[in-house]
Amino acid sequence: MSLPTNLKYTKDHEWTKTDGKIVSIGITDHAQSALGDIVFLELPKVGRELKAGETFGVVESIKAVSDLYSPVTGKVVEIHQALADEPGKINSNPYESSWMIKVEIKNPSEVEALMDSKQYSEYVSKLS
Amino acid sequence: MSKRTALYDEHVALGGRVVEFGGWDLPVQYTGLADEHKACRTAIGLFDVSHMGEFIVEGDRALDFLNTLVTNDLSKISDGQAMYTAMCHESGGIVDDLIIYKRSKDKFFVVVNASNTDKDFAHAVKIKKMFPEFASVRLDNDSSNYTQIAVQGPRATELVQSFSDQDLSKVKTYWFTEGKFSGEIPCFFARTGYTGEDGFELYVPWDMGPKVWRALVEKGTPMGLKPCGLGARDTLRTEMKYPLYGHELDDDTTPLESGLAWVTKLDKKTFIGKDAITKKKESGIKYSLIGLKALGKLIPRQGYTVHDGSDRRIGLVTTGTFAPSLGYSVAIARVESGFAKVGTKLKIKVRDNFLDVEVTPTPFYNKEKK
């Protein structure tokens, strides 16, 4: 799957999409593939204040449990409940439509510091 | 460095994602755990289980030696029959669970868990030395000489039969026969497995593995065969509540608290661990290994705590997973025996929340009722 060029990426294999002050967060194709068949998604409550690097939820495949990390500081303004109801959709298309939470950020530089698609692609290719 | 089975290149060629397990590099999955699990339940699952350990035990006193070593009563089986059993320390804790195949009155083939192979062999050697009358018994660790391939699923026997010179319809569950695969490769055809499905486990010479594997893949694929990784092997066995060493079984826990009372024959004259286990039984078994069905969406995992209605901790999850054939999560747990009754409502702590669960009959998956 080719990486969307309009997104920014983290070393923990999350992607972010910025729309003004609102940042959507999901997991990358590499992450969903490593996890396998996703059967559970736990999301935070709307209104929760997140710090960059903090766990905001949990995604589980049949055999694996993985924490979800927020790469940005801000307030959760929306959660994707329909995705939590059908988390298998993350496997079929992890980007855009499989956003998990939307965070209202204060500091845009946190997003700017993340990897672009080219950098993330190189980062993934170096992981064995 | 991890060891590789003779089929390593086959796994890589088939897109298997290789991980380290019990000292071995093995595929955790190929196309996807759920697909592989389903293929095994509906058609054929193909597993490389060459990492398992194999011992040869032979001689006039081989039967007596093994019957001293293990908890089940080997005198009850015939030539060509297999028996599942545990093997214990003097303390009653479990060294391993194993399958013993009786080839003849003085020839046995013993299959043990990969990660325990060295420990088991050392234990068997130690026990043999304790009894001078077993000095003449031949005990060899033959693990590196076999490729073991499990062919499991409703169409598995049909596929294996097409390569076998033996009439497999005459081989009952937990029996085996020795013959040729493809007319040339010496093979044990054992009607055993770890999935809850009908099928065979094939033991062939180590370097013949790739030839057998490829033949099965080629002919089986149009029949719905999928190569299955360790992930599917684990979910399939969990749906049957088959124990796995390191989860349900360990060095410190007796078979009676591990769901293995049925293979522990305390009326047998003697076996290693009998005194300790008998004492335990007389003083009352405090823990039971039970099956729990998740009533909510959270997924129980090994190590999570089990609680009663008033939140008191009463046990521990030994295996937990989402069960692909069932569509909900299940757990195997060791709990205080008073909570083992089917229908009992309990809770499992999952991170900061409690998951409601119910003690349920096992196997969790029942072919007839699916």
CSV table of C-alpha atoms in Angstrom, one decimal:
chain,number,residue,atom,x,y,z
A,1,MET,CA,0.0,0.0,0.0
A,2,SER,CA,1.5,3.4,-1.0
A,3,LEU,CA,1.7,5.9,1.8
A,4,PRO,CA,-0.5,8.9,1.6
A,5,THR,CA,1.7,12.0,1.1
A,6,ASN,CA,-0.7,14.4,2.9
A,7,LEU,CA,-0.2,12.7,6.3
A,8,LYS,CA,2.6,12.9,8.9
A,9,TYR,CA,3.9,9.8,10.7
A,10,THR,CA,5.4,8.7,14.0
A,11,LYS,CA,8.0,6.1,15.0
A,12,ASP,CA,5.2,4.3,16.9
A,13,HIS,CA,3.4,3.8,13.5
A,14,GLU,CA,0.6,6.3,14.0
A,15,TRP,CA,-0.4,8.7,11.2
A,16,THR,CA,-1.7,12.2,11.7
A,17,LYS,CA,-3.8,14.5,9.5
A,18,THR,CA,-3.9,18.2,10.3
A,19,ASP,CA,-6.9,20.4,9.5
A,20,GLY,CA,-6.2,23.8,11.1
A,21,LYS,CA,-6.1,23.1,14.9
A,22,ILE,CA,-7.6,19.7,14.6
A,23,VAL,CA,-5.3,16.6,14.2
A,24,SER,CA,-6.8,13.2,13.3
A,25,ILE,CA,-4.8,10.2,14.5
A,26,GLY,CA,-4.8,6.6,13.2
A,27,ILE,CA,-2.4,3.7,12.8
A,28,THR,CA,-0.4,3.0,9.6
A,29,ASP,CA,-0.6,0.1,7.2
A,30,HIS,CA,2.7,-1.2,8.7
A,31,ALA,CA,1.1,-1.3,12.2
A,32,GLN,CA,-2.2,-3.0,11.1
A,33,SER,CA,-0.2,-5.6,9.2
A,34,ALA,CA,2.1,-6.3,12.1
A,35,LEU,CA,-0.9,-6.7,14.4
A,36,GLY,CA,-3.0,-8.9,12.2
A,37,ASP,CA,-6.8,-9.2,12.4
A,38,ILE,CA,-7.9,-6.3,14.6
A,39,VAL,CA,-10.8,-7.2,16.9
A,40,PHE,CA,-10.9,-4.5,19.5
A,41,LEU,CA,-10.3,-0.8,19.8
A,42,GLU,CA,-10.4,1.2,23.0
A,43,LEU,CA,-10.7,4.9,22.7
A,44,PRO,CA,-10.5,7.8,25.3
A,45,LYS,CA,-13.4,9.9,26.4
A,46,VAL,CA,-14.1,13.1,24.5
A,47,GLY,CA,-12.6,16.0,26.5
A,48,ARG,CA,-9.6,14.2,27.8
A,49,GLU,CA,-6.4,16.2,27.8
A,50,LEU,CA,-3.5,14.3,26.2
A,51,LYS,CA,0.2,15.0,26.4
A,52,ALA,CA,2.5,14.2,23.5
A,53,GLY,CA,3.7,10.6,24.0
A,54,GLU,CA,0.8,9.6,26.3
A,55,THR,CA,-1.3,6.5,25.7
A,56,PHE,CA,-4.7,7.4,24.3
A,57,GLY,CA,-6.1,3.9,23.7
A,58,VAL,CA,-5.5,0.3,23.0
A,59,VAL,CA,-5.8,-1.7,19.8
A,60,GLU,CA,-5.9,-5.5,19.9
A,61,SER,CA,-5.7,-8.1,17.3
A,62,ILE,CA,-6.6,-11.7,18.0
A,63,LYS,CA,-3.3,-12.4,19.7
A,64,ALA,CA,-1.7,-9.0,20.3
A,65,VAL,CA,-2.3,-6.0,22.5
A,66,SER,CA,-0.8,-2.6,21.4
A,67,ASP,CA,-1.0,0.8,23.1
A,68,LEU,CA,-1.9,3.8,21.0
A,69,TYR,CA,0.3,6.9,21.6
A,70,SER,CA,-0.7,10.5,20.9
A,71,PRO,CA,2.1,12.3,19.2
A,72,VAL,CA,0.5,15.7,20.1
A,73,THR,CA,-0.6,17.6,23.2
A,74,GLY,CA,-4.2,18.7,23.2
A,75,LYS,CA,-7.8,17.9,24.0
A,76,VAL,CA,-9.7,15.0,22.5
A,77,VAL,CA,-12.6,16.6,20.6
A,78,GLU,CA,-14.1,13.6,18.8
A,79,ILE,CA,-13.7,9.8,18.9
A,80,HIS,CA,-14.5,7.4,16.1
A,81,GLN,CA,-17.1,5.2,17.8
A,82,ALA,CA,-18.2,3.5,14.5
A,83,LEU,CA,-14.6,2.3,14.0
A,84,ALA,CA,-14.5,0.9,17.6
A,85,ASP,CA,-17.7,-1.0,16.7
A,86,GLU,CA,-16.1,-2.4,13.6
A,87,PRO,CA,-12.3,-2.3,14.2
A,88,GLY,CA,-11.6,-4.8,11.4
A,89,LYS,CA,-12.0,-1.9,9.0
A,90,ILE,CA,-8.6,-0.7,10.1
A,91,ASN,CA,-7.1,-3.8,8.4
A,92,SER,CA,-8.8,-3.1,5.1
A,93,ASN,CA,-8.0,0.6,5.0
A,94,PRO,CA,-5.9,2.0,7.9
A,95,TYR,CA,-5.7,5.6,6.6
A,96,GLU,CA,-8.2,8.6,6.4
A,97,SER,CA,-11.5,6.7,7.0
A,98,SER,CA,-9.9,4.7,9.9
A,99,TRP,CA,-9.1,7.8,12.0
A,100,MET,CA,-9.4,7.0,15.7
A,101,ILE,CA,-9.5,10.3,17.5
A,102,LYS,CA,-9.4,14.1,16.7
A,103,VAL,CA,-7.3,16.3,19.0
A,104,GLU,CA,-7.4,20.0,19.2
A,105,ILE,CA,-3.8,21.1,19.5
A,106,LYS,CA,-2.1,24.1,20.9
A,107,ASN,CA,1.4,23.7,19.4
A,108,PRO,CA,1.5,23.0,15.6
A,109,SER,CA,5.3,22.4,15.8
A,110,GLU,CA,4.6,19.0,17.4
A,111,VAL,CA,3.1,17.9,14.1
A,112,GLU,CA,5.7,19.6,11.9
A,113,ALA,CA,8.4,17.6,13.8
A,114,LEU,CA,6.9,14.3,12.7
A,115,MET,CA,8.1,12.3,9.6
A,116,ASP,CA,6.7,12.9,6.2
A,117,SER,CA,5.7,9.9,4.0
A,118,LYS,CA,9.2,9.7,2.5
A,119,GLN,CA,11.0,9.7,5.8
A,120,TYR,CA,8.5,7.2,7.3
A,121,SER,CA,8.9,4.9,4.3
A,122,GLU,CA,12.7,4.9,4.9
A,123,TYR,CA,12.2,4.4,8.6
A,124,VAL,CA,10.0,1.3,8.0
A,125,SER,CA,12.3,-0.1,5.4
A,126,LYS,CA,15.1,-0.1,8.0
A,127,LEU,CA,13.0,-2.2,10.4
A,128,SER,CA,13.7,-5.8,9.9
B,1,MET,CA,20.6,-17.9,17.7
B,2,SER,CA,17.3,-19.6,17.1
B,3,LYS,CA,17.1,-23.0,15.4
B,4,ARG,CA,15.4,-23.4,12.0
B,5,THR,CA,13.3,-26.4,11.0
B,6,ALA,CA,13.9,-28.1,7.6
B,7,LEU,CA,10.8,-26.1,6.3
B,8,TYR,CA,12.2,-22.6,7.1
B,9,ASP,CA,12.6,-21.7,3.4
B,10,GLU,CA,9.1,-23.0,2.6
B,11,HIS,CA,7.7,-20.6,5.3
B,12,VAL,CA,9.6,-17.6,3.9
B,13,ALA,CA,8.6,-18.5,0.3
B,14,LEU,CA,4.9,-18.7,1.4
B,15,GLY,CA,5.1,-15.2,3.0
B,16,GLY,CA,5.2,-16.5,6.6
B,17,ARG,CA,6.1,-13.9,9.2
B,18,VAL,CA,8.8,-15.6,11.2
B,19,VAL,CA,9.2,-15.1,14.9
B,20,GLU,CA,11.2,-16.8,17.7
B,21,PHE,CA,9.3,-19.4,19.7
B,22,GLY,CA,10.8,-21.8,22.2
B,23,GLY,CA,14.2,-21.3,20.7
B,24,TRP,CA,13.0,-21.8,17.1
B,25,ASP,CA,12.3,-19.5,14.1
B,26,LEU,CA,8.8,-20.3,13.1
B,27,PRO,CA,6.0,-18.5,11.2
B,28,VAL,CA,3.4,-16.8,13.5
B,29,GLN,CA,1.2,-16.3,10.5
B,30,TYR,CA,1.1,-16.4,6.7
B,31,THR,CA,-1.9,-14.7,5.2
B,32,GLY,CA,-3.7,-13.9,8.4
B,33,LEU,CA,-4.6,-15.7,11.6
B,34,ALA,CA,-8.3,-15.6,11.2
B,35,ASP,CA,-8.1,-17.0,7.6
B,36,GLU,CA,-5.8,-19.7,8.7
B,37,HIS,CA,-7.9,-20.6,11.7
B,38,LYS,CA,-11.0,-20.8,9.5
B,39,ALA,CA,-9.3,-23.0,6.9
B,40,CYS,CA,-8.4,-25.5,9.6
B,41,ARG,CA,-12.0,-25.6,10.9
B,42,THR,CA,-13.6,-25.8,7.5
B,43,ALA,CA,-11.0,-27.5,5.2
B,44,ILE,CA,-7.4,-28.2,6.0
B,45,GLY,CA,-4.7,-26.4,8.1
B,46,LEU,CA,-1.1,-27.3,7.6
B,47,PHE,CA,1.4,-26.8,10.4
B,48,ASP,CA,5.1,-27.2,10.8
B,49,VAL,CA,5.6,-28.7,14.2
B,50,SER,CA,9.1,-29.9,13.7
B,51,HIS,CA,10.2,-27.9,16.7
B,52,MET,CA,8.6,-30.6,19.0
B,53,GLY,CA,11.1,-32.9,20.6
B,54,GLU,CA,11.2,-36.7,20.0
B,55,PHE,CA,12.7,-39.3,22.2
B,56,ILE,CA,13.2,-43.0,21.5
B,57,VAL,CA,12.7,-45.3,24.4
B,58,GLU,CA,13.4,-49.0,23.8
B,59,GLY,CA,14.2,-52.2,25.6
B,60,ASP,CA,12.5,-54.9,27.7
B,61,ARG,CA,11.9,-52.6,30.6
B,62,ALA,CA,10.9,-49.6,28.4
B,63,LEU,CA,7.3,-49.8,29.3
B,64,ASP,CA,8.0,-50.0,33.1
B,65,PHE,CA,10.4,-47.1,32.8
B,66,LEU,CA,8.0,-44.9,31.0
B,67,ASN,CA,5.2,-45.9,33.4
B,68,THR,CA,7.4,-44.8,36.3
B,69,LEU,CA,8.1,-41.5,34.5
B,70,VAL,CA,4.6,-40.4,33.5
B,71,THR,CA,1.3,-40.0,35.3
B,72,ASN,CA,-1.0,-41.8,32.9
B,73,ASP,CA,-1.1,-45.7,32.7
B,74,LEU,CA,0.7,-46.8,29.6
B,75,SER,CA,-0.1,-50.5,30.3
B,76,LYS,CA,-3.6,-49.6,29.0
B,77,ILE,CA,-2.6,-49.1,25.4
B,78,SER,CA,-1.9,-51.5,22.6
B,79,ASP,CA,0.7,-51.6,19.9
B,80,GLY,CA,-0.1,-48.8,17.4
B,81,GLN,CA,-1.8,-46.7,20.0
B,82,ALA,CA,-0.9,-43.3,21.4
B,83,MET,CA,-1.5,-41.9,24.9
B,84,TYR,CA,-1.5,-38.3,26.2
B,85,THR,CA,0.1,-37.9,29.6
B,86,ALA,CA,1.9,-35.5,32.0
B,87,MET,CA,5.3,-36.1,33.5
B,88,CYS,CA,5.9,-34.7,37.0
B,89,HIS,CA,8.7,-33.7,39.4
B,90,GLU,CA,8.7,-35.5,42.8
B,91,SER,CA,7.0,-32.3,44.1
B,92,GLY,CA,4.1,-33.0,41.8
B,93,GLY,CA,4.7,-30.0,39.6
B,94,ILE,CA,4.5,-30.7,35.9
B,95,VAL,CA,7.8,-31.2,33.9
B,96,ASP,CA,5.8,-31.3,30.6
B,97,ASP,CA,2.9,-32.8,28.9
B,98,LEU,CA,3.6,-35.3,26.1
B,99,ILE,CA,2.3,-38.0,23.8
B,100,ILE,CA,3.7,-41.5,23.9
B,101,TYR,CA,3.3,-43.7,20.8
B,102,LYS,CA,3.6,-47.4,21.4
B,103,ARG,CA,5.3,-49.1,18.4
B,104,SER,CA,5.6,-52.5,20.1
B,105,LYS,CA,5.9,-53.9,23.6
B,106,ASP,CA,9.5,-52.7,23.8
B,107,LYS,CA,9.6,-49.7,21.4
B,108,PHE,CA,8.1,-46.3,22.2
B,109,PHE,CA,8.2,-42.9,20.5
B,110,VAL,CA,7.8,-39.9,22.9
B,111,VAL,CA,6.9,-36.4,21.7
B,112,VAL,CA,7.5,-33.4,24.0
B,113,ASN,CA,7.2,-29.7,23.8
B,114,ALA,CA,9.9,-27.8,21.9
B,115,SER,CA,10.9,-25.4,24.7
B,116,ASN,CA,11.1,-28.2,27.2
B,117,THR,CA,13.0,-30.8,25.1
B,118,ASP,CA,16.3,-30.4,26.9
B,119,LYS,CA,14.7,-30.2,30.4
B,120,ASP,CA,12.6,-33.2,29.7
B,121,PHE,CA,15.5,-35.3,28.4
B,122,ALA,CA,17.6,-34.4,31.4
B,123,HIS,CA,14.7,-35.3,33.7
B,124,ALA,CA,14.2,-38.6,32.0
B,125,VAL,CA,17.9,-39.4,32.2
B,126,LYS,CA,17.9,-38.5,35.9
B,127,ILE,CA,14.9,-40.8,36.7
B,128,LYS,CA,16.4,-43.6,34.7
B,129,LYS,CA,19.6,-43.4,36.8
B,130,MET,CA,17.5,-43.5,40.0
B,131,PHE,CA,16.3,-47.0,39.1
B,132,PRO,CA,19.1,-49.6,38.4
B,133,GLU,CA,16.6,-52.0,36.9
B,134,PHE,CA,16.1,-49.5,34.0
B,135,ALA,CA,19.8,-49.4,33.2
B,136,SER,CA,19.3,-51.5,30.0
B,137,VAL,CA,16.6,-49.1,28.6
B,138,ARG,CA,17.8,-47.2,25.6
B,139,LEU,CA,16.8,-43.5,25.9
B,140,ASP,CA,17.8,-41.2,23.0
B,141,ASN,CA,17.0,-37.7,22.2
B,142,ASP,CA,16.2,-38.0,18.5
B,143,SER,CA,14.6,-34.6,18.1
B,144,SER,CA,16.8,-33.4,15.2
B,145,ASN,CA,15.9,-36.4,13.0
B,146,TYR,CA,12.3,-35.6,12.4
B,147,THR,CA,10.2,-33.2,10.5
B,148,GLN,CA,6.8,-33.2,12.0
B,149,ILE,CA,3.9,-31.8,9.9
B,150,ALA,CA,0.4,-31.6,11.3
B,151,VAL,CA,-2.4,-31.9,8.7
B,152,GLN,CA,-5.7,-30.9,10.5
B,153,GLY,CA,-9.2,-30.3,9.4
B,154,PRO,CA,-12.3,-31.9,8.0
B,155,ARG,CA,-10.6,-32.7,4.7
B,156,ALA,CA,-7.2,-33.5,6.2
B,157,THR,CA,-7.6,-37.3,6.2
B,158,GLU,CA,-8.7,-37.3,2.6
B,159,LEU,CA,-5.5,-35.4,1.6
B,160,VAL,CA,-3.1,-37.5,3.7
B,161,GLN,CA,-4.7,-40.7,2.4
B,162,SER,CA,-3.9,-39.7,-1.2
B,163,PHE,CA,-0.2,-39.9,-0.3
B,164,SER,CA,-0.3,-42.9,2.0
B,165,ASP,CA,0.3,-46.6,1.3
B,166,GLN,CA,-1.7,-47.3,4.5
B,167,ASP,CA,-5.5,-47.5,4.8
B,168,LEU,CA,-6.0,-44.5,7.1
B,169,SER,CA,-9.7,-45.2,7.6
B,170,LYS,CA,-8.6,-48.0,9.9
B,171,VAL,CA,-6.5,-45.7,12.0
B,172,LYS,CA,-8.7,-44.5,14.9
B,173,THR,CA,-8.2,-41.2,16.8
B,174,TYR,CA,-5.1,-41.5,19.0
B,175,TRP,CA,-3.8,-44.5,17.0
B,176,PHE,CA,-1.0,-44.4,14.4
B,177,THR,CA,0.5,-46.5,11.6
B,178,GLU,CA,3.9,-46.7,10.0
B,179,GLY,CA,4.2,-46.7,6.2
B,180,LYS,CA,5.4,-44.7,3.2
B,181,PHE,CA,4.5,-41.2,2.1
B,182,SER,CA,4.3,-40.9,-1.7
B,183,GLY,CA,5.5,-44.5,-1.9
B,184,GLU,CA,9.0,-43.7,-0.9
B,185,ILE,CA,9.3,-41.6,2.3
B,186,PRO,CA,9.2,-43.5,5.6
B,187,CYS,CA,6.4,-41.9,7.7
B,188,PHE,CA,4.5,-42.3,11.0
B,189,PHE,CA,0.9,-41.4,10.3
B,190,ALA,CA,-0.5,-40.5,13.7
B,191,ARG,CA,-4.2,-39.6,14.1
B,192,THR,CA,-3.4,-37.0,16.7
B,193,GLY,CA,-3.4,-33.2,16.8
B,194,TYR,CA,-3.8,-30.0,18.8
B,195,THR,CA,-6.7,-28.3,17.0
B,196,GLY,CA,-9.9,-30.2,17.8
B,197,GLU,CA,-10.2,-31.3,14.2
B,198,ASP,CA,-9.7,-34.7,12.7
B,199,GLY,CA,-6.4,-35.2,11.0
B,200,PHE,CA,-2.9,-36.6,11.1
B,201,GLU,CA,0.5,-35.7,12.4
B,202,LEU,CA,3.2,-36.9,10.1
B,203,TYR,CA,6.7,-37.8,11.2
B,204,VAL,CA,9.2,-38.1,8.4
B,205,PRO,CA,13.0,-37.9,8.1
B,206,TRP,CA,14.2,-34.3,8.8
B,207,ASP,CA,15.5,-33.7,5.3
B,208,MET,CA,12.4,-35.2,3.6
B,209,GLY,CA,10.3,-32.4,5.2
B,210,PRO,CA,10.3,-29.9,2.3
B,211,LYS,CA,9.3,-32.6,-0.2
B,212,VAL,CA,6.3,-33.7,1.9
B,213,TRP,CA,5.3,-30.1,2.8
B,214,ARG,CA,5.3,-29.1,-0.9
B,215,ALA,CA,3.3,-32.1,-2.0
B,216,LEU,CA,0.7,-31.4,0.6
B,217,VAL,CA,0.5,-27.7,-0.2
B,218,GLU,CA,0.3,-28.4,-4.0
B,219,LYS,CA,-2.5,-31.0,-3.7
B,220,GLY,CA,-4.2,-29.5,-0.7
B,221,THR,CA,-4.5,-25.8,-1.8
B,222,PRO,CA,-7.4,-26.5,-4.3
B,223,MET,CA,-9.1,-28.4,-1.4
B,224,GLY,CA,-9.0,-25.3,0.8
B,225,LEU,CA,-5.7,-26.0,2.6
B,226,LYS,CA,-3.8,-23.1,4.2
B,227,PRO,CA,-0.5,-23.2,5.9
B,228,CYS,CA,-1.1,-22.1,9.4
B,229,GLY,CA,1.3,-20.3,11.8
B,230,LEU,CA,1.7,-20.4,15.5
B,231,GLY,CA,-1.0,-17.8,16.0
B,232,ALA,CA,-3.7,-20.0,14.5
B,233,ARG,CA,-2.3,-23.1,16.3
B,234,ASP,CA,-2.8,-21.2,19.6
B,235,THR,CA,-6.3,-20.0,18.9
B,236,LEU,CA,-7.4,-23.4,17.7
B,237,ARG,CA,-6.0,-25.1,20.8
B,238,THR,CA,-7.5,-22.5,23.1
B,239,GLU,CA,-11.0,-23.0,21.6
B,240,MET,CA,-10.6,-26.7,22.7
B,241,LYS,CA,-9.1,-25.7,26.1
B,242,TYR,CA,-6.1,-27.8,25.3
B,243,PRO,CA,-3.3,-26.8,27.7
B,244,LEU,CA,0.0,-25.2,26.6
B,245,TYR,CA,3.0,-25.5,28.8
B,246,GLY,CA,4.0,-22.1,30.2
B,247,HIS,CA,0.3,-21.1,30.2
B,248,GLU,CA,-1.8,-23.8,31.9
B,249,LEU,CA,1.1,-26.0,32.9
B,250,ASP,CA,4.2,-25.3,34.9
B,251,ASP,CA,6.9,-26.8,37.2
B,252,ASP,CA,5.1,-25.6,40.4
B,253,THR,CA,1.5,-26.8,39.7
B,254,THR,CA,0.2,-30.3,39.9
B,255,PRO,CA,-1.9,-32.0,37.2
B,256,LEU,CA,-4.9,-31.9,39.5
B,257,GLU,CA,-5.0,-28.1,39.4
B,258,SER,CA,-4.2,-28.0,35.7
B,259,GLY,CA,-7.1,-29.9,34.2
B,260,LEU,CA,-5.1,-33.1,33.9
B,261,ALA,CA,-6.6,-35.3,36.6
B,262,TRP,CA,-7.9,-37.4,33.8
B,263,VAL,CA,-4.4,-38.5,32.8
B,264,THR,CA,-3.2,-38.8,36.4
B,265,LYS,CA,-3.7,-42.4,37.6
B,266,LEU,CA,-3.2,-42.3,41.3
B,267,ASP,CA,-4.2,-46.0,41.4
B,268,LYS,CA,-1.1,-46.9,39.5
B,269,LYS,CA,1.5,-48.7,41.6
B,270,THR,CA,4.1,-45.9,41.4
B,271,PHE,CA,5.1,-42.9,39.3
B,272,ILE,CA,7.3,-39.9,39.9
B,273,GLY,CA,5.3,-37.3,41.8
B,274,LYS,CA,2.6,-39.7,43.0
B,275,ASP,CA,3.1,-39.2,46.7
B,276,ALA,CA,3.0,-35.4,46.5
B,277,ILE,CA,0.0,-35.4,44.2
B,278,THR,CA,-1.9,-37.9,46.4
B,279,LYS,CA,-1.1,-35.7,49.5
B,280,LYS,CA,-2.5,-32.7,47.6
B,281,LYS,CA,-5.6,-34.5,46.7
B,282,GLU,CA,-6.2,-35.6,50.3
B,283,SER,CA,-5.7,-32.1,51.7
B,284,GLY,CA,-8.2,-30.8,49.1
B,285,ILE,CA,-7.6,-29.3,45.7
B,286,LYS,CA,-7.7,-25.5,46.1
B,287,TYR,CA,-7.6,-24.5,42.4
B,288,SER,CA,-9.3,-25.6,39.3
B,289,LEU,CA,-8.6,-24.8,35.6
B,290,ILE,CA,-11.8,-23.5,34.1
B,291,GLY,CA,-13.2,-22.0,30.9
B,292,LEU,CA,-14.6,-18.5,30.9
B,293,LYS,CA,-16.7,-16.8,28.2
B,294,ALA,CA,-16.4,-13.0,27.8
B,295,LEU,CA,-19.8,-11.3,28.1
B,296,GLY,CA,-18.3,-8.0,26.9
B,297,LYS,CA,-16.0,-6.8,24.3
B,298,LEU,CA,-12.7,-6.5,26.3
B,299,ILE,CA,-10.3,-9.3,25.6
B,300,PRO,CA,-8.8,-11.3,28.5
B,301,ARG,CA,-5.1,-12.1,28.3
B,302,GLN,CA,-2.6,-14.3,30.2
B,303,GLY,CA,-1.8,-12.9,33.6
B,304,TYR,CA,-5.0,-10.8,34.0
B,305,THR,CA,-6.6,-11.4,37.4
B,306,VAL,CA,-10.0,-13.0,37.9
B,307,HIS,CA,-12.4,-11.6,40.6
B,308,ASP,CA,-15.6,-12.6,42.3
B,309,GLY,CA,-18.7,-10.4,42.6
B,310,SER,CA,-17.2,-8.5,45.5
B,311,ASP,CA,-14.0,-7.8,43.5
B,312,ARG,CA,-11.9,-10.2,45.5
B,313,ARG,CA,-9.1,-11.7,43.5
B,314,ILE,CA,-9.8,-15.5,43.1
B,315,GLY,CA,-7.6,-16.5,40.2
B,316,LEU,CA,-5.5,-15.8,37.2
B,317,VAL,CA,-6.0,-16.1,33.4
B,318,THR,CA,-3.6,-18.6,31.9
B,319,THR,CA,-4.7,-18.1,28.3
B,320,GLY,CA,-7.0,-15.5,26.8
B,321,THR,CA,-7.9,-14.6,23.3
B,322,PHE,CA,-10.6,-13.6,20.9
B,323,ALA,CA,-11.9,-16.9,19.6
B,324,PRO,CA,-12.3,-16.7,15.8
B,325,SER,CA,-14.7,-19.6,15.5
B,326,LEU,CA,-17.0,-18.2,18.2
B,327,GLY,CA,-17.0,-14.5,17.6
B,328,TYR,CA,-16.3,-13.7,21.2
B,329,SER,CA,-13.4,-13.8,23.6
B,330,VAL,CA,-12.6,-16.7,25.9
B,331,ALA,CA,-10.2,-17.4,28.7
B,332,ILE,CA,-8.7,-20.4,30.4
B,333,ALA,CA,-8.2,-19.5,34.1
B,334,ARG,CA,-7.0,-21.1,37.3
B,335,VAL,CA,-9.4,-20.1,40.0
B,336,GLU,CA,-10.3,-21.1,43.6
B,337,SER,CA,-12.3,-24.4,43.2
B,338,GLY,CA,-15.4,-22.9,44.8
B,339,PHE,CA,-15.9,-20.8,41.7
B,340,ALA,CA,-15.5,-23.5,39.1
B,341,LYS,CA,-19.2,-24.3,38.6
B,342,VAL,CA,-20.6,-23.7,35.1
B,343,GLY,CA,-22.8,-20.6,35.0
B,344,THR,CA,-20.9,-18.8,37.8
B,345,LYS,CA,-20.5,-15.1,37.0
B,346,LEU,CA,-17.0,-13.7,37.5
B,347,LYS,CA,-15.0,-10.7,36.4
B,348,ILE,CA,-11.6,-10.3,34.8
B,349,LYS,CA,-9.6,-7.1,35.3
B,350,VAL,CA,-8.6,-5.6,31.9
B,351,ARG,CA,-6.5,-2.5,32.4
B,352,ASP,CA,-8.7,-0.1,34.4
B,353,ASN,CA,-12.0,-2.0,33.8
B,354,PHE,CA,-13.7,-5.2,34.7
B,355,LEU,CA,-14.9,-7.6,32.0
B,356,ASP,CA,-17.9,-9.7,32.9
B,357,VAL,CA,-17.3,-13.4,32.3
B,358,GLU,CA,-19.2,-16.6,32.9
B,359,VAL,CA,-17.8,-20.1,33.7
B,360,THR,CA,-18.7,-22.1,30.6
B,361,PRO,CA,-18.5,-25.7,29.5
B,362,THR,CA,-15.4,-26.7,27.6
B,363,PRO,CA,-14.3,-27.2,24.9
B,364,PHE,CA,-15.4,-23.7,24.1
B,365,TYR,CA,-15.8,-24.8,20.5
B,366,ASN,CA,-18.0,-27.7,19.7
B,367,LYS,CA,-18.2,-29.0,16.2
B,368,GLU,CA,-21.6,-30.5,16.5
B,369,LYS,CA,-23.2,-27.3,17.9
B,370,LYS,CA,-21.4,-24.8,15.7
